[in-house]
Amino acid sequence: MGTVIVQVSDEVIQEADNIADNVYAPLRGFLHEKDFWSVLNTYRLTSGDVWAMPIFFDIGDDQYELIRNKSECIILGRQGQRFRMSELSIYEVDKGKASKKIFGTSDTAHPGVEKFFRTGKRFVGGIVERISSGAKDKSLHYRTPGELKELFQKNSWEDVVAFQTRNPPHRSHEFLQKQALVRADALLVQPVIGPKKSGDVADEYIIGAYEILFEKYYPDRNALLSTFHTFMRYAGPREAVFHALVRKNFGCARMIVGRDHAGVGSYYDSYAAHHIFDQFEAGEIGISVLKYQNASFCTSCLDILFEGGCKCAVENRLNISGTRLREMLKNGEDIPEGFMRKEVSQYLIQNNKDLFCLSR
């Protein structure tokens, strides 16, 4: 008999793509059970390599029956993508215990926890090998780690700083990026492209907003827009480490970590993503982290400044955040130029009808 073929979700195929493209190096496949729990408990694979996020392939009962006694299978995506999985192992996970490790909570009001509890009851570990890419549906801005490293080398960019985002760019983001550029050869802005929680801004408008910002306000800077295709976990500090490891794989020497990185609601301390990196030895992650405080617009100084950057009254500070931006867009409020560049806010307002994700 031939190898069993298993039809899988777009998300599983995307994670397999990331494994095959070395976005998730040193991973060679979906995690076996020992590595799954090692990552959750120690931030390391059983090999000792630092890794922060469990990369898993969940299955339902029908898929389980297909592969339960198999050592390998073919996973098939909707667009014809094919991957061979070998050295298969199937295991069940205590999701309450795992969610507390991943997200710091098992509260299903947390969007990452809720999504995690909707996954299949069994996970499959195994080595992943790409057979066919199929008809890839990727952003025009996507580049593999190999392609980005080649581009960096071509431009003699040895010190590239990465900026992770799931939001359109407001003035605080722009300020942090330009602060980092003073210290680096180039900037890589990498929006997460993929499923997000209801109410987040849809991918195409995040990209469109950055295209406008780069054209208007980064014309003479070494700034590059590329995309990172996965789903948001909203796992706060753990996801910050994951993002740093991924950006190292894309060839970056540094990554910006600001306030409430990958956070949601009030589940994490505002600077928990700064403190998490203190548990690693210098050089252990392979990328330097630029820990930035929040920046706001002072209506007296008419400038973006870090907290404590001027002596003006607190009431003169325009606090800037992705959460507040989404609120203003949803409510149809005017967005001050101190909060977001006018060209960018106009673009988002014009597309307000289709701007937001409708489901997780």
Short mmCIF file of C-alpha atoms in Angstrom, two decimals:
data_model
loop_
_atom_site.label_atom_id
_atom_site.label_comp_id
_atom_site.label_asym_id
_atom_site.label_seq_id
_atom_site.Cartn_x
_atom_site.Cartn_y
_atom_site.Cartn_z
CA MET A 1 0.00 0.00 0.00
CA GLY A 2 1.07 3.58 -0.68
CA THR A 3 1.76 6.24 1.90
CA VAL A 4 -1.36 7.56 3.62
CA ILE A 5 -2.41 11.09 2.55
CA VAL A 6 -3.95 13.33 5.23
CA GLN A 7 -5.80 16.53 4.30
CA VAL A 8 -4.86 19.25 6.80
CA SER A 9 -5.76 22.84 7.63
CA ASP A 10 -4.15 25.94 6.16
CA GLU A 11 -2.50 26.64 9.52
CA VAL A 12 -0.83 23.22 9.69
CA ILE A 13 0.44 23.71 6.12
CA GLN A 14 1.75 27.16 7.00
CA GLU A 15 3.64 25.80 10.00
CA ALA A 16 5.07 23.02 7.80
CA ASP A 17 6.17 25.71 5.33
CA ASN A 18 7.94 27.57 8.12
CA ILE A 19 9.72 24.41 9.21
CA ALA A 20 10.80 23.62 5.64
CA ASP A 21 11.94 27.23 5.03
CA ASN A 22 14.05 27.20 8.24
CA VAL A 23 11.94 29.96 9.76
CA TYR A 24 11.69 27.69 12.82
CA ALA A 25 15.28 26.42 12.88
CA PRO A 26 16.53 24.33 14.63
CA LEU A 27 13.18 22.51 14.36
CA ARG A 28 13.06 19.79 11.72
CA GLY A 29 9.42 18.98 12.23
CA PHE A 30 6.40 19.15 14.51
CA LEU A 31 7.35 18.51 18.12
CA HIS A 32 7.32 15.05 19.65
CA GLU A 33 5.89 14.84 23.16
CA LYS A 34 9.21 15.10 25.04
CA ASP A 35 10.21 18.21 23.09
CA PHE A 36 6.71 19.69 23.51
CA TRP A 37 6.95 19.58 27.31
CA SER A 38 10.64 20.47 27.36
CA VAL A 39 9.86 23.68 25.48
CA LEU A 40 7.01 24.53 27.86
CA ASN A 41 8.99 23.77 31.00
CA THR A 42 12.50 24.97 30.12
CA TYR A 43 12.32 27.12 26.95
CA ARG A 44 14.58 24.50 25.38
CA LEU A 45 14.33 21.45 23.19
CA THR A 46 15.59 18.16 24.61
CA SER A 47 18.74 18.83 22.55
CA GLY A 48 19.40 21.90 24.73
CA ASP A 49 18.71 24.41 21.95
CA VAL A 50 16.67 27.42 23.05
CA TRP A 51 13.12 27.32 21.70
CA ALA A 52 10.05 29.03 23.14
CA MET A 53 6.86 28.03 21.34
CA PRO A 54 5.32 24.58 20.86
CA ILE A 55 4.93 23.97 17.11
CA PHE A 56 2.35 21.23 16.83
CA PHE A 57 0.10 19.39 14.37
CA ASP A 58 -3.25 18.56 15.95
CA ILE A 59 -5.56 15.87 14.55
CA GLY A 60 -9.16 14.77 14.89
CA ASP A 61 -10.51 11.23 15.20
CA ASP A 62 -10.69 10.59 11.44
CA GLN A 63 -7.07 11.63 10.92
CA TYR A 64 -6.03 9.56 13.91
CA GLU A 65 -7.57 6.43 12.40
CA LEU A 66 -5.66 7.04 9.17
CA ILE A 67 -2.21 7.30 10.73
CA ARG A 68 -2.44 5.56 14.12
CA ASN A 69 -0.22 2.65 13.06
CA LYS A 70 1.91 4.51 10.50
CA SER A 71 5.51 5.63 10.72
CA GLU A 72 5.04 8.22 7.97
CA CYS A 73 2.34 10.02 6.01
CA ILE A 74 1.83 12.78 3.44
CA ILE A 75 0.06 15.93 4.59
CA LEU A 76 -1.84 17.76 1.86
CA GLY A 77 -2.99 21.38 1.74
CA ARG A 78 -5.91 22.92 -0.11
CA GLN A 79 -3.62 24.46 -2.74
CA GLY A 80 -1.76 21.25 -3.48
CA GLN A 81 1.06 21.69 -0.96
CA ARG A 82 2.54 18.34 0.03
CA PHE A 83 4.88 17.44 2.86
CA ARG A 84 6.22 14.06 3.92
CA MET A 85 6.13 13.46 7.66
CA SER A 86 8.30 10.68 9.03
CA GLU A 87 9.12 9.26 12.47
CA LEU A 88 5.51 9.85 13.50
CA SER A 89 4.44 9.84 17.13
CA ILE A 90 0.95 10.57 18.44
CA TYR A 91 0.24 11.87 21.93
CA GLU A 92 -2.48 13.57 23.96
CA VAL A 93 -1.93 16.81 25.86
CA ASP A 94 -3.38 18.09 29.12
CA LYS A 95 -4.51 21.40 27.62
CA GLY A 96 -5.23 23.06 30.94
CA LYS A 97 -1.68 22.40 32.13
CA ALA A 98 -0.17 23.29 28.75
CA SER A 99 -2.12 26.54 28.36
CA LYS A 100 -0.87 27.81 31.74
CA LYS A 101 2.69 27.19 30.55
CA ILE A 102 2.17 28.80 27.14
CA PHE A 103 -0.09 31.72 28.04
CA GLY A 104 0.26 32.02 31.81
CA THR A 105 -3.46 31.27 32.13
CA SER A 106 -6.11 28.71 31.22
CA ASP A 107 -8.83 31.37 31.00
CA THR A 108 -10.70 30.81 27.73
CA ALA A 109 -11.50 34.54 27.54
CA HIS A 110 -7.86 34.83 26.45
CA PRO A 111 -7.95 34.49 22.63
CA GLY A 112 -4.85 32.31 22.47
CA VAL A 113 -6.17 29.94 25.13
CA GLU A 114 -9.57 29.76 23.45
CA LYS A 115 -7.95 28.88 20.13
CA PHE A 116 -5.67 26.31 21.79
CA PHE A 117 -8.64 24.56 23.43
CA ARG A 118 -10.32 24.26 20.01
CA THR A 119 -7.45 22.19 18.60
CA GLY A 120 -7.75 18.41 18.23
CA LYS A 121 -7.24 16.27 21.32
CA ARG A 122 -4.22 14.50 19.83
CA PHE A 123 -0.95 15.96 18.52
CA VAL A 124 1.41 14.40 15.98
CA GLY A 125 5.17 14.79 16.08
CA GLY A 126 7.37 14.05 13.11
CA ILE A 127 10.07 15.25 10.74
CA VAL A 128 8.77 17.44 7.89
CA GLU A 129 10.07 17.39 4.32
CA ARG A 130 8.54 19.52 1.56
CA ILE A 131 7.51 17.60 -1.57
CA SER A 132 5.55 20.28 -3.43
CA SER A 133 4.86 23.96 -2.73
CA GLY A 134 1.59 23.92 -4.66
CA ALA A 135 0.02 27.23 -5.62
CA LYS A 136 1.46 29.36 -2.83
CA ASP A 137 -0.71 32.22 -1.68
CA LYS A 138 1.89 34.44 -0.04
CA SER A 139 2.24 38.19 0.19
CA LEU A 140 4.38 39.81 -2.47
CA HIS A 141 6.58 40.97 0.39
CA TYR A 142 7.39 37.47 1.66
CA ARG A 143 10.99 36.31 1.57
CA THR A 144 12.45 33.14 3.07
CA PRO A 145 15.29 33.39 5.59
CA GLY A 146 17.73 32.42 2.84
CA GLU A 147 16.41 35.12 0.51
CA LEU A 148 16.57 37.81 3.20
CA LYS A 149 20.09 36.87 4.25
CA GLU A 150 21.19 37.05 0.61
CA LEU A 151 19.61 40.51 0.30
CA PHE A 152 21.28 41.71 3.50
CA GLN A 153 24.65 40.49 2.25
CA LYS A 154 24.12 42.14 -1.14
CA ASN A 155 23.48 45.48 0.61
CA SER A 156 26.31 44.99 3.12
CA TRP A 157 23.80 45.12 6.00
CA GLU A 158 25.50 43.28 8.84
CA ASP A 159 23.41 44.75 11.67
CA VAL A 160 19.70 44.53 10.77
CA VAL A 161 17.12 45.32 13.45
CA ALA A 162 13.71 43.64 13.28
CA PHE A 163 10.36 45.12 14.21
CA GLN A 164 7.52 42.67 14.92
CA THR A 165 3.96 43.95 14.50
CA ARG A 166 0.32 42.96 14.17
CA ASN A 167 -0.94 46.55 13.85
CA PRO A 168 -0.81 49.37 11.32
CA PRO A 169 2.01 51.81 12.15
CA HIS A 170 1.28 54.61 14.60
CA ARG A 171 3.75 57.35 15.52
CA SER A 172 5.17 55.47 18.52
CA HIS A 173 6.05 52.52 16.28
CA GLU A 174 7.68 54.84 13.77
CA PHE A 175 9.65 56.52 16.56
CA LEU A 176 10.97 53.21 17.93
CA GLN A 177 11.95 52.06 14.45
CA LYS A 178 13.86 55.23 13.69
CA GLN A 179 15.54 55.18 17.10
CA ALA A 180 16.77 51.66 16.34
CA LEU A 181 17.93 52.68 12.86
CA VAL A 182 20.36 55.15 14.42
CA ARG A 183 22.17 52.12 15.89
CA ALA A 184 21.78 49.62 13.02
CA ASP A 185 22.55 49.24 9.33
CA ALA A 186 18.95 48.58 8.33
CA LEU A 187 15.42 47.99 9.59
CA LEU A 188 13.26 44.96 8.80
CA VAL A 189 9.56 45.49 9.54
CA GLN A 190 7.84 42.09 9.64
CA PRO A 191 4.07 42.07 10.19
CA VAL A 192 2.54 38.76 11.23
CA ILE A 193 0.32 37.59 8.39
CA GLY A 194 -2.26 34.98 9.33
CA PRO A 195 -5.21 34.35 11.67
CA LYS A 196 -5.74 36.90 14.43
CA LYS A 197 -8.42 37.57 16.99
CA SER A 198 -11.70 39.23 16.11
CA GLY A 199 -11.28 43.01 16.01
CA ASP A 200 -7.62 43.06 14.93
CA VAL A 201 -6.83 44.88 11.69
CA ALA A 202 -6.85 42.63 8.61
CA ASP A 203 -3.52 41.74 7.04
CA GLU A 204 -3.91 43.57 3.74
CA TYR A 205 -4.49 46.90 5.50
CA ILE A 206 -1.50 46.48 7.80
CA ILE A 207 0.66 45.95 4.71
CA GLY A 208 -1.03 48.81 2.83
CA ALA A 209 -0.48 51.19 5.74
CA TYR A 210 3.21 50.30 5.93
CA GLU A 211 3.61 50.71 2.18
CA ILE A 212 2.34 54.29 2.55
CA LEU A 213 4.55 55.01 5.57
CA PHE A 214 7.66 53.68 3.84
CA GLU A 215 6.99 55.63 0.66
CA LYS A 216 6.32 58.92 2.45
CA TYR A 217 8.54 58.82 5.52
CA TYR A 218 11.35 56.31 4.90
CA PRO A 219 12.57 57.32 1.43
CA ASP A 220 16.25 57.68 2.34
CA ARG A 221 16.47 55.00 5.02
CA ASN A 222 17.58 51.39 4.84
CA ALA A 223 14.13 50.03 5.63
CA LEU A 224 12.56 46.88 4.27
CA LEU A 225 9.02 45.50 4.56
CA SER A 226 8.73 41.72 4.61
CA THR A 227 6.14 39.37 6.07
CA PHE A 228 6.15 36.58 8.65
CA HIS A 229 3.39 34.05 8.00
CA THR A 230 1.93 32.37 11.07
CA PHE A 231 -0.89 32.98 13.54
CA MET A 232 -0.79 35.24 16.57
CA ARG A 233 -0.66 33.39 19.87
CA TYR A 234 -1.07 36.46 22.15
CA ALA A 235 1.32 34.66 24.52
CA GLY A 236 3.09 37.79 25.77
CA PRO A 237 6.65 37.19 27.02
CA ARG A 238 6.90 33.62 25.68
CA GLU A 239 5.88 34.83 22.24
CA ALA A 240 8.46 37.63 22.46
CA VAL A 241 11.21 35.01 22.79
CA PHE A 242 9.67 33.07 19.89
CA HIS A 243 9.64 36.22 17.75
CA ALA A 244 13.29 36.92 18.58
CA LEU A 245 14.39 33.40 17.63
CA VAL A 246 12.50 33.62 14.35
CA ARG A 247 14.08 37.01 13.51
CA LYS A 248 17.51 35.54 14.19
CA ASN A 249 16.65 32.90 11.59
CA PHE A 250 15.72 35.65 9.13
CA GLY A 251 19.22 37.07 9.52
CA CYS A 252 18.60 39.92 11.96
CA ALA A 253 21.14 40.88 14.63
CA ARG A 254 18.66 42.74 16.83
CA MET A 255 14.93 42.95 17.55
CA ILE A 256 12.87 45.73 19.09
CA VAL A 257 10.75 44.76 22.09
CA GLY A 258 8.42 47.48 23.26
CA ARG A 259 5.60 47.72 25.76
CA ASP A 260 3.21 44.74 26.02
CA HIS A 261 4.84 42.78 23.20
CA ALA A 262 2.39 40.13 21.89
CA GLY A 263 0.11 40.89 24.83
CA VAL A 264 -3.66 41.02 25.05
CA GLY A 265 -5.95 42.61 27.60
CA SER A 266 -4.41 42.73 31.06
CA TYR A 267 -3.00 39.20 31.10
CA TYR A 268 0.64 40.33 31.18
CA ASP A 269 2.62 43.05 32.87
CA SER A 270 3.37 45.85 30.40
CA TYR A 271 7.09 45.03 30.39
CA ALA A 272 6.98 41.27 31.02
CA ALA A 273 8.45 40.77 27.55
CA HIS A 274 11.50 42.78 28.64
CA HIS A 275 12.09 40.76 31.78
CA ILE A 276 11.75 37.31 30.17
CA PHE A 277 15.05 37.77 28.32
CA ASP A 278 16.91 38.15 31.62
CA GLN A 279 16.69 34.38 32.17
CA PHE A 280 18.97 33.66 29.20
CA GLU A 281 22.74 33.89 29.15
CA ALA A 282 24.35 36.54 26.95
CA GLY A 283 24.43 35.33 23.36
CA GLU A 284 22.33 32.25 24.11
CA ILE A 285 19.42 33.34 21.91
CA GLY A 286 21.67 34.54 19.11
CA ILE A 287 20.02 37.95 18.70
CA SER A 288 20.23 41.14 20.77
CA VAL A 289 17.04 42.66 22.13
CA LEU A 290 16.45 46.41 22.17
CA LYS A 291 14.15 47.03 25.14
CA TYR A 292 12.23 50.24 24.58
CA GLN A 293 9.84 52.01 26.92
CA ASN A 294 6.57 53.45 25.68
CA ALA A 295 6.68 56.63 23.62
CA SER A 296 3.99 59.29 23.45
CA PHE A 297 3.32 62.56 21.65
CA CYS A 298 3.75 65.77 23.63
CA THR A 299 1.30 68.44 22.44
CA SER A 300 3.57 71.16 23.89
CA CYS A 301 6.88 69.91 22.44
CA LEU A 302 5.09 68.71 19.25
CA ASP A 303 7.30 65.63 19.24
CA ILE A 304 7.32 61.92 20.07
CA LEU A 305 9.26 61.25 23.26
CA PHE A 306 10.02 58.35 25.59
CA GLU A 307 8.39 58.37 29.02
CA GLY A 308 10.06 61.14 31.03
CA GLY A 309 11.56 62.65 27.90
CA CYS A 310 10.24 66.14 28.71
CA LYS A 311 9.07 68.06 31.75
CA CYS A 312 5.68 69.05 30.34
CA ALA A 313 2.46 68.32 32.22
CA VAL A 314 1.05 64.80 31.99
CA GLU A 315 -2.16 66.15 30.40
CA ASN A 316 -0.07 67.28 27.43
CA ARG A 317 0.83 63.67 26.64
CA LEU A 318 -1.07 61.81 23.91
CA ASN A 319 -0.75 58.16 24.84
CA ILE A 320 -0.32 55.95 21.79
CA SER A 321 -1.13 52.24 21.58
CA GLY A 322 -2.45 49.68 19.12
CA THR A 323 -5.46 49.07 21.37
CA ARG A 324 -6.40 52.76 21.38
CA LEU A 325 -5.86 52.94 17.61
CA ARG A 326 -8.29 50.08 16.99
CA GLU A 327 -10.83 51.72 19.29
CA MET A 328 -10.64 55.01 17.40
CA LEU A 329 -10.99 53.30 14.04
CA LYS A 330 -13.98 51.22 15.20
CA ASN A 331 -15.70 54.26 16.70
CA GLY A 332 -15.05 56.48 13.66
CA GLU A 333 -13.05 58.96 15.74
CA ASP A 334 -10.66 61.47 14.24
CA ILE A 335 -7.07 60.29 14.61
CA PRO A 336 -4.71 63.14 15.58
CA GLU A 337 -1.54 63.56 13.53
CA GLY A 338 0.43 63.16 16.74
CA PHE A 339 -0.99 59.64 16.94
CA MET A 340 -0.62 58.53 13.32
CA ARG A 341 0.59 60.00 10.04
CA LYS A 342 -2.31 61.63 8.21
CA GLU A 343 -1.78 59.68 4.99
CA VAL A 344 -1.89 56.40 6.89
CA SER A 345 -4.96 57.25 8.98
CA GLN A 346 -6.85 58.44 5.90
CA TYR A 347 -6.10 55.15 4.13
CA LEU A 348 -7.39 53.15 7.10
CA ILE A 349 -10.50 55.30 7.55
CA GLN A 350 -11.33 55.00 3.84
CA ASN A 351 -11.25 51.21 4.20
CA ASN A 352 -13.03 51.09 7.55
CA LYS A 353 -15.82 48.86 6.26
CA ASP A 354 -13.50 45.89 5.65
CA LEU A 355 -10.72 46.85 8.06
CA PHE A 356 -11.16 44.35 10.87
CA CYS A 357 -10.88 40.59 11.26
CA LEU A 358 -14.28 39.05 11.93
CA SER A 359 -13.28 35.78 13.55
CA ARG A 360 -10.36 34.15 15.33
#
